[in-house]
């Protein structure tokens, strides 16, 4: 389900099931946490770009594969079936959360369909970019389900809750221009090649900075998103008190004085 490539401190993690439009089967849900843990622990990786191969980013949950679990059945009790479904949902939630928990910035590059579970996935990224052909949908509603692995929890932190309610209640398709208007994505590019090029360029701009500082920014943003300004300021002060006196800060000052690009080591 996944392939990856790494260059210049940027890891591109590809959803690589193009023959199924990157539908999310067991290999996706089982494998994503391990893949993200590996990228998180790789000191040479400073930014992760998440993209899809083929004609779509992802059409979401592989309904053919998961229908038996969702519908229950068999000889067990309804309670036993519910227990199985609850464990499956929590397993899937943990997979998406592994993206949100990555200490490194995650940039989602979205083209074609981004449906259902794929929306859950991109809401766990830090930055979302799209090509003009991207189509988004909280499709679970149209399938008589409640989105349950992240969209309803994370999307209201990205776009206005009124947009979330409309999209979740209707399950309608949203084109890239409207996604840009509601600030679900920050940029829309003309084609897929341009999207992937721009995602790499953005990742390169992030990777050029001190990884210690960038990961600190992500940690502070996440830790203080529900805090008061005073609480958030205090957390930021404590973070810098611990990490400000770094080799990277010395390198930044020396590079400025010597009028050269800094060479950060992340320490």
CSV table of N, CA, C and O in Angstrom, one decimal, residues 167-261:
chain,number,residue,atom,x,y,z
A,167,UNK,N,-20.9,20.1,5.1
A,167,UNK,CA,-20.3,19.0,4.3
A,167,UNK,C,-20.6,17.6,4.9
A,167,UNK,O,-20.8,16.7,4.2
A,168,UNK,N,-20.6,17.6,6.3
A,168,UNK,CA,-20.9,16.3,6.9
A,168,UNK,C,-22.4,15.9,6.8
A,168,UNK,O,-22.7,14.7,6.7
A,169,UNK,N,-23.3,16.9,6.9
A,169,UNK,CA,-24.7,16.6,6.8
A,169,UNK,C,-25.1,16.1,5.4
A,169,UNK,O,-25.9,15.3,5.2
A,170,UNK,N,-24.5,16.7,4.4
A,170,UNK,CA,-24.9,16.5,3.0
A,170,UNK,C,-24.0,15.4,2.3
A,170,UNK,O,-24.5,14.7,1.5
A,171,UNK,N,-22.7,15.3,2.7
A,171,UNK,CA,-21.8,14.4,2.0
A,171,UNK,C,-21.5,14.8,0.6
A,171,UNK,O,-21.0,14.0,-0.2
A,172,UNK,N,-21.8,16.0,0.3
A,172,UNK,CA,-21.6,16.5,-1.1
A,172,UNK,C,-20.2,16.6,-1.5
A,172,UNK,O,-19.3,16.7,-0.7
A,173,UNK,N,-20.0,16.6,-2.9
A,173,UNK,CA,-18.6,16.8,-3.4
A,173,UNK,C,-18.2,18.3,-3.3
A,173,UNK,O,-19.1,19.2,-3.5
A,174,UNK,N,-17.0,18.5,-3.0
A,174,UNK,CA,-16.4,19.9,-3.0
A,174,UNK,C,-15.2,19.9,-3.9
A,174,UNK,O,-14.3,19.1,-3.8
A,175,UNK,N,-15.3,20.8,-4.9
A,175,UNK,CA,-14.1,21.0,-5.8
A,175,UNK,C,-13.0,21.8,-5.2
A,175,UNK,O,-13.2,22.4,-4.2
A,176,UNK,N,-11.9,21.8,-5.8
A,176,UNK,CA,-10.7,22.4,-5.2
A,176,UNK,C,-10.9,23.9,-5.0
A,176,UNK,O,-10.4,24.4,-4.0
A,177,UNK,N,-11.5,24.6,-5.9
A,177,UNK,CA,-11.7,26.0,-5.7
A,177,UNK,C,-12.5,26.3,-4.5
A,177,UNK,O,-12.2,27.3,-3.7
A,178,UNK,N,-13.5,25.5,-4.2
A,178,UNK,CA,-14.3,25.7,-3.0
A,178,UNK,C,-13.6,25.3,-1.7
A,178,UNK,O,-13.6,26.0,-0.7
A,179,UNK,N,-12.8,24.2,-1.9
A,179,UNK,CA,-11.9,23.8,-0.7
A,179,UNK,C,-10.9,24.9,-0.4
A,179,UNK,O,-10.6,25.1,0.8
A,180,UNK,N,-10.4,25.6,-1.4
A,180,UNK,CA,-9.5,26.8,-1.1
A,180,UNK,C,-10.3,27.9,-0.4
A,180,UNK,O,-9.8,28.5,0.5
A,181,UNK,N,-11.5,28.2,-0.9
A,181,UNK,CA,-12.3,29.2,-0.3
A,181,UNK,C,-12.6,29.0,1.2
A,181,UNK,O,-12.5,29.9,2.0
A,182,UNK,N,-12.9,27.7,1.5
A,182,UNK,CA,-13.2,27.4,2.9
A,182,UNK,C,-11.9,27.2,3.7
A,182,UNK,O,-12.0,26.9,4.9
A,183,UNK,N,-10.7,27.2,3.1
A,183,UNK,CA,-9.4,27.1,3.7
A,183,UNK,C,-9.1,25.7,4.2
A,183,UNK,O,-8.3,25.5,5.1
A,184,UNK,N,-9.8,24.7,3.5
A,184,UNK,CA,-9.4,23.3,3.7
A,184,UNK,C,-8.0,23.1,3.2
A,184,UNK,O,-7.2,22.3,3.7
A,185,UNK,N,-7.7,23.7,2.0
A,185,UNK,CA,-6.4,23.7,1.4
A,185,UNK,C,-5.9,25.1,1.4
A,185,UNK,O,-6.6,26.1,1.3
A,186,UNK,N,-4.5,25.2,1.3
A,186,UNK,CA,-3.9,26.6,1.3
A,186,UNK,C,-3.6,27.0,-0.1
A,186,UNK,O,-3.4,28.2,-0.3
A,187,UNK,N,-3.4,26.1,-1.0
A,187,UNK,CA,-3.0,26.4,-2.4
A,187,UNK,C,-3.7,25.4,-3.4
A,187,UNK,O,-3.8,24.2,-3.0
A,188,UNK,N,-4.0,25.9,-4.6
A,188,UNK,CA,-4.5,25.0,-5.6
A,188,UNK,C,-3.7,25.2,-6.9
A,188,UNK,O,-3.4,26.3,-7.2
A,189,UNK,N,-3.2,24.1,-7.5
A,189,UNK,CA,-2.3,24.2,-8.6
A,189,UNK,C,-3.0,23.5,-9.8
A,189,UNK,O,-3.9,22.7,-9.7
A,190,UNK,N,-2.5,23.9,-11.0
A,190,UNK,CA,-3.2,23.6,-12.2
A,190,UNK,C,-3.3,22.1,-12.5
A,190,UNK,O,-4.2,21.6,-13.1
A,191,UNK,N,-2.2,21.4,-12.2
A,191,UNK,CA,-2.1,20.0,-12.6
A,191,UNK,C,-1.4,19.2,-11.5
A,191,UNK,O,-0.8,19.7,-10.6
A,192,UNK,N,-1.4,17.9,-11.7
A,192,UNK,CA,-0.8,17.0,-10.7
A,192,UNK,C,0.7,17.2,-10.6
A,192,UNK,O,1.3,17.2,-9.5
A,193,UNK,N,1.4,17.3,-11.7
A,193,UNK,CA,2.8,17.4,-11.7
A,193,UNK,C,3.2,18.7,-11.0
A,193,UNK,O,4.2,18.7,-10.2
A,194,UNK,N,2.4,19.8,-11.3
A,194,UNK,CA,2.7,21.1,-10.6
A,194,UNK,C,2.5,20.9,-9.1
A,194,UNK,O,3.2,21.5,-8.3
A,195,UNK,N,1.4,20.3,-8.8
A,195,UNK,CA,1.1,20.0,-7.3
A,195,UNK,C,2.3,19.4,-6.6
A,195,UNK,O,2.7,19.8,-5.6
A,196,UNK,N,2.8,18.3,-7.2
A,196,UNK,CA,3.8,17.5,-6.6
A,196,UNK,C,5.1,18.3,-6.5
A,196,UNK,O,5.9,18.3,-5.6
A,197,UNK,N,5.4,19.1,-7.6
A,197,UNK,CA,6.6,20.0,-7.6
A,197,UNK,C,6.5,21.1,-6.5
A,197,UNK,O,7.4,21.3,-5.8
A,198,UNK,N,5.3,21.7,-6.4
A,198,UNK,CA,5.1,22.7,-5.4
A,198,UNK,C,5.2,22.1,-4.0
A,198,UNK,O,5.7,22.8,-3.0
A,199,UNK,N,4.6,21.0,-3.8
A,199,UNK,CA,4.7,20.3,-2.5
A,199,UNK,C,6.1,20.1,-2.1
A,199,UNK,O,6.5,20.3,-0.9
A,200,UNK,N,6.9,19.6,-3.0
A,200,UNK,CA,8.4,19.4,-2.8
A,200,UNK,C,9.1,20.7,-2.5
A,200,UNK,O,9.9,20.7,-1.5
A,201,UNK,N,8.8,21.7,-3.2
A,201,UNK,CA,9.4,23.0,-3.0
A,201,UNK,C,9.0,23.6,-1.6
A,201,UNK,O,9.9,24.1,-0.9
A,202,UNK,N,7.8,23.4,-1.2
A,202,UNK,CA,7.4,23.9,0.1
A,202,UNK,C,8.1,23.0,1.2
A,202,UNK,O,8.6,23.6,2.2
A,203,UNK,N,8.2,21.7,1.0
A,203,UNK,CA,8.9,20.9,1.9
A,203,UNK,C,10.4,21.3,2.0
A,203,UNK,O,11.0,21.3,3.1
A,204,UNK,N,11.0,21.6,0.9
A,204,UNK,CA,12.4,22.0,0.9
A,204,UNK,C,12.6,23.3,1.7
A,204,UNK,O,13.6,23.4,2.4
A,205,UNK,N,11.6,24.2,1.5
A,205,UNK,CA,11.7,25.5,2.3
A,205,UNK,C,11.7,25.2,3.8
A,205,UNK,O,12.4,25.9,4.6
A,206,UNK,N,10.8,24.3,4.2
A,206,UNK,CA,10.7,23.9,5.6
A,206,UNK,C,12.0,23.2,6.1
A,206,UNK,O,12.6,23.5,7.1
A,207,UNK,N,12.5,22.3,5.2
A,207,UNK,CA,13.6,21.4,5.6
A,207,UNK,C,14.9,22.3,5.7
A,207,UNK,O,15.9,21.9,6.3
A,208,UNK,N,14.9,23.4,5.0
A,208,UNK,CA,16.1,24.3,5.1
A,208,UNK,C,16.3,25.0,6.4
A,208,UNK,O,17.4,25.4,6.8
A,209,UNK,N,15.2,25.0,7.2
A,209,UNK,CA,15.3,25.5,8.6
A,209,UNK,C,15.8,24.5,9.6
A,209,UNK,O,15.9,23.3,9.3
A,210,UNK,N,16.1,24.9,10.7
A,210,UNK,CA,16.5,24.0,11.8
A,210,UNK,C,15.4,23.1,12.1
A,210,UNK,O,14.3,23.5,12.5
A,211,UNK,N,15.7,21.8,12.0
A,211,UNK,CA,14.6,20.8,12.3
A,211,UNK,C,14.2,20.9,13.8
A,211,UNK,O,13.1,20.6,14.2
A,212,UNK,N,15.2,21.2,14.7
A,212,UNK,CA,14.9,21.4,16.1
A,212,UNK,C,13.8,22.5,16.3
A,212,UNK,O,12.9,22.4,17.0
A,213,UNK,N,14.0,23.6,15.6
A,213,UNK,CA,13.1,24.7,15.7
A,213,UNK,C,11.7,24.4,15.0
A,213,UNK,O,10.7,24.7,15.6
A,214,UNK,N,11.8,23.8,13.9
A,214,UNK,CA,10.5,23.4,13.2
A,214,UNK,C,9.7,22.5,14.0
A,214,UNK,O,8.5,22.7,14.2
A,215,UNK,N,10.3,21.4,14.5
A,215,UNK,CA,9.6,20.5,15.3
A,215,UNK,C,9.1,21.1,16.7
A,215,UNK,O,8.1,20.8,17.2
A,216,UNK,N,9.9,22.1,17.1
A,216,UNK,CA,9.4,22.9,18.3
A,216,UNK,C,8.2,23.7,18.0
A,216,UNK,O,7.3,23.7,18.8
A,217,UNK,N,8.2,24.3,16.8
A,217,UNK,CA,7.0,25.1,16.4
A,217,UNK,C,5.8,24.1,16.4
A,217,UNK,O,4.7,24.5,16.9
A,218,UNK,N,5.9,23.0,15.8
A,218,UNK,CA,4.8,22.0,15.7
A,218,UNK,C,4.3,21.6,17.1
A,218,UNK,O,3.1,21.5,17.4
A,219,UNK,N,5.3,21.3,17.9
A,219,UNK,CA,4.9,20.9,19.3
A,219,UNK,C,4.2,22.0,20.1
A,219,UNK,O,3.2,21.7,20.8
A,220,UNK,N,4.7,23.2,19.9
A,220,UNK,CA,4.0,24.3,20.7
A,220,UNK,C,2.6,24.6,20.1
A,220,UNK,O,1.7,24.8,20.8
A,221,UNK,N,2.5,24.6,18.8
A,221,UNK,CA,1.2,24.8,18.1
A,221,UNK,C,0.2,23.7,18.6
A,221,UNK,O,-1.0,24.0,19.0
A,222,UNK,N,0.6,22.5,18.6
A,222,UNK,CA,-0.3,21.4,19.0
A,222,UNK,C,-0.6,21.4,20.5
A,222,UNK,O,-1.8,21.3,20.9
A,223,UNK,N,0.4,21.7,21.3
A,223,UNK,CA,0.1,21.6,22.7
A,223,UNK,C,-0.8,22.8,23.2
A,223,UNK,O,-1.4,22.6,24.3
A,224,UNK,N,-0.8,23.9,22.5
A,224,UNK,CA,-1.5,25.1,23.0
A,224,UNK,C,-2.7,25.4,22.2
A,224,UNK,O,-3.3,26.5,22.4
A,225,UNK,N,-3.2,24.5,21.3
A,225,UNK,CA,-4.3,24.8,20.4
A,225,UNK,C,-5.6,25.1,21.2
A,225,UNK,O,-6.5,25.8,20.8
A,226,UNK,N,-5.7,24.5,22.4
A,226,UNK,CA,-6.9,24.7,23.2
A,226,UNK,C,-6.6,25.6,24.5
A,226,UNK,O,-7.5,25.7,25.4
A,227,UNK,N,-5.5,26.2,24.5
A,227,UNK,CA,-5.0,27.0,25.7
A,227,UNK,C,-5.4,28.5,25.5
A,227,UNK,O,-5.7,29.0,24.4
A,228,UNK,N,-5.5,29.2,26.6
A,228,UNK,CA,-5.6,30.6,26.6
A,228,UNK,C,-4.3,31.2,26.1
A,228,UNK,O,-3.2,30.5,26.1
A,229,UNK,N,-4.3,32.5,25.7
A,229,UNK,CA,-3.1,33.1,25.3
A,229,UNK,C,-2.0,33.1,26.4
A,229,UNK,O,-0.8,32.8,26.1
A,230,UNK,N,-2.4,33.3,27.6
A,230,UNK,CA,-1.4,33.3,28.7
A,230,UNK,C,-0.8,31.9,28.9
A,230,UNK,O,0.4,31.8,29.1
A,231,UNK,N,-1.6,30.9,28.8
A,231,UNK,CA,-1.1,29.5,29.0
A,231,UNK,C,-0.2,29.2,27.8
A,231,UNK,O,0.8,28.5,28.0
A,232,UNK,N,-0.6,29.6,26.6
A,232,UNK,CA,0.2,29.3,25.4
A,232,UNK,C,1.6,30.0,25.5
A,232,UNK,O,2.6,29.4,25.1
A,233,UNK,N,1.5,31.2,25.9
A,233,UNK,CA,2.8,32.0,26.1
A,233,UNK,C,3.7,31.3,27.1
A,233,UNK,O,4.9,31.2,26.9
A,234,UNK,N,3.1,30.8,28.2
A,234,UNK,CA,3.9,30.2,29.2
A,234,UNK,C,4.6,28.9,28.6
A,234,UNK,O,5.7,28.6,28.9
A,235,UNK,N,3.8,28.1,27.9
A,235,UNK,CA,4.3,26.9,27.3
A,235,UNK,C,5.5,27.2,26.3
A,235,UNK,O,6.5,26.6,26.3
A,236,UNK,N,5.3,28.3,25.5
A,236,UNK,CA,6.3,28.7,24.5
A,236,UNK,C,7.6,29.1,25.2
A,236,UNK,O,8.7,28.8,24.8
A,237,UNK,N,7.4,29.8,26.4
A,237,UNK,CA,8.6,30.3,27.1
A,237,UNK,C,9.3,29.1,27.7
A,237,UNK,O,10.6,29.1,27.7
A,238,UNK,N,8.6,28.1,28.2
A,238,UNK,CA,9.3,26.9,28.8
A,238,UNK,C,10.0,26.2,27.7
A,238,UNK,O,11.1,25.7,27.9
A,239,UNK,N,9.4,26.0,26.5
A,239,UNK,CA,10.0,25.3,25.4
A,239,UNK,C,11.3,26.0,25.1
A,239,UNK,O,12.4,25.3,25.0
A,240,UNK,N,11.3,27.3,24.9
A,240,UNK,CA,12.6,28.0,24.5
A,240,UNK,C,13.6,28.0,25.6
A,240,UNK,O,14.8,28.0,25.3
A,241,UNK,N,13.1,28.0,26.8
A,241,UNK,CA,14.1,28.0,27.9
A,241,UNK,C,14.9,26.7,27.9
A,241,UNK,O,16.1,26.6,28.2
A,242,UNK,N,14.2,25.6,27.4
A,242,UNK,CA,14.8,24.3,27.3
A,242,UNK,C,15.7,24.1,26.1
A,242,UNK,O,16.8,23.5,26.2
A,243,UNK,N,15.3,24.7,25.0
A,243,UNK,CA,15.9,24.4,23.7
A,243,UNK,C,16.6,25.6,22.9
A,243,UNK,O,17.2,25.4,21.9
A,244,UNK,N,16.4,26.8,23.4
A,244,UNK,CA,16.9,27.9,22.7
A,244,UNK,C,18.4,27.9,22.5
A,244,UNK,O,19.0,28.2,21.4
A,245,UNK,N,19.2,27.5,23.5
A,245,UNK,CA,20.7,27.5,23.4
A,245,UNK,C,21.1,26.3,22.7
A,245,UNK,O,21.8,25.4,23.2
A,246,UNK,N,20.9,26.3,21.4
A,246,UNK,CA,21.2,25.1,20.6
A,246,UNK,C,22.4,25.4,19.7
A,246,UNK,O,22.8,26.6,19.4
A,247,UNK,N,23.0,24.4,19.1
A,247,UNK,CA,24.1,24.6,18.1
A,247,UNK,C,23.5,25.2,16.9
A,247,UNK,O,24.2,26.0,16.2
A,248,UNK,N,22.2,24.9,16.6
A,248,UNK,CA,21.6,25.5,15.4
A,248,UNK,C,21.5,27.0,15.5
A,248,UNK,O,21.6,27.8,14.5
A,249,UNK,N,21.2,27.5,16.7
A,249,UNK,CA,21.1,28.9,16.9
A,249,UNK,C,22.5,29.6,16.7
A,249,UNK,O,22.6,30.6,16.0
A,250,UNK,N,23.5,29.0,17.2
A,250,UNK,CA,24.9,29.5,16.9
A,250,UNK,C,25.2,29.5,15.5
A,250,UNK,O,25.8,30.4,14.9
A,251,UNK,N,24.8,28.4,14.8
A,251,UNK,CA,25.0,28.3,13.3
A,251,UNK,C,24.3,29.4,12.6
A,251,UNK,O,24.8,30.0,11.6
A,252,UNK,N,23.0,29.7,13.0
A,252,UNK,CA,22.2,30.7,12.4
A,252,UNK,C,22.9,32.1,12.5
A,252,UNK,O,23.0,32.9,11.5
A,253,UNK,N,23.4,32.4,13.7
A,253,UNK,CA,24.0,33.7,13.9
A,253,UNK,C,25.3,33.8,13.1
A,253,UNK,O,25.6,34.8,12.5
A,254,UNK,N,26.1,32.7,13.1
A,254,UNK,CA,27.4,32.8,12.4
A,254,UNK,C,27.1,32.9,10.9
A,254,UNK,O,27.8,33.6,10.2
A,255,UNK,N,26.1,32.2,10.4
A,255,UNK,CA,25.8,32.2,9.0
A,255,UNK,C,25.3,33.6,8.6
A,255,UNK,O,25.7,34.2,7.5
A,256,UNK,N,24.6,34.3,9.5
A,256,UNK,CA,24.1,35.7,9.2
A,256,UNK,C,25.3,36.6,9.1
A,256,UNK,O,25.4,37.4,8.2
A,257,UNK,N,26.2,36.5,10.1
A,257,UNK,CA,27.4,37.4,10.1
A,257,UNK,C,28.3,37.1,8.9
A,257,UNK,O,29.0,38.1,8.4
A,258,UNK,N,28.4,35.9,8.5
A,258,UNK,CA,29.3,35.5,7.4
A,258,UNK,C,28.6,35.6,6.0
A,258,UNK,O,29.2,35.3,5.0
A,259,UNK,N,27.3,36.0,6.1
A,259,UNK,CA,26.6,36.1,4.8
A,259,UNK,C,26.6,34.9,4.0
A,259,UNK,O,26.9,34.9,2.8
A,260,UNK,N,26.2,33.8,4.6
A,260,UNK,CA,26.1,32.5,3.9
A,260,UNK,C,24.9,31.7,4.4
A,260,UNK,O,24.4,32.0,5.4
A,261,UNK,N,24.5,30.7,3.6
A,261,UNK,CA,23.3,29.9,4.1
A,261,UNK,C,23.7,29.1,5.3
A,261,UNK,O,24.9,28.6,5.3
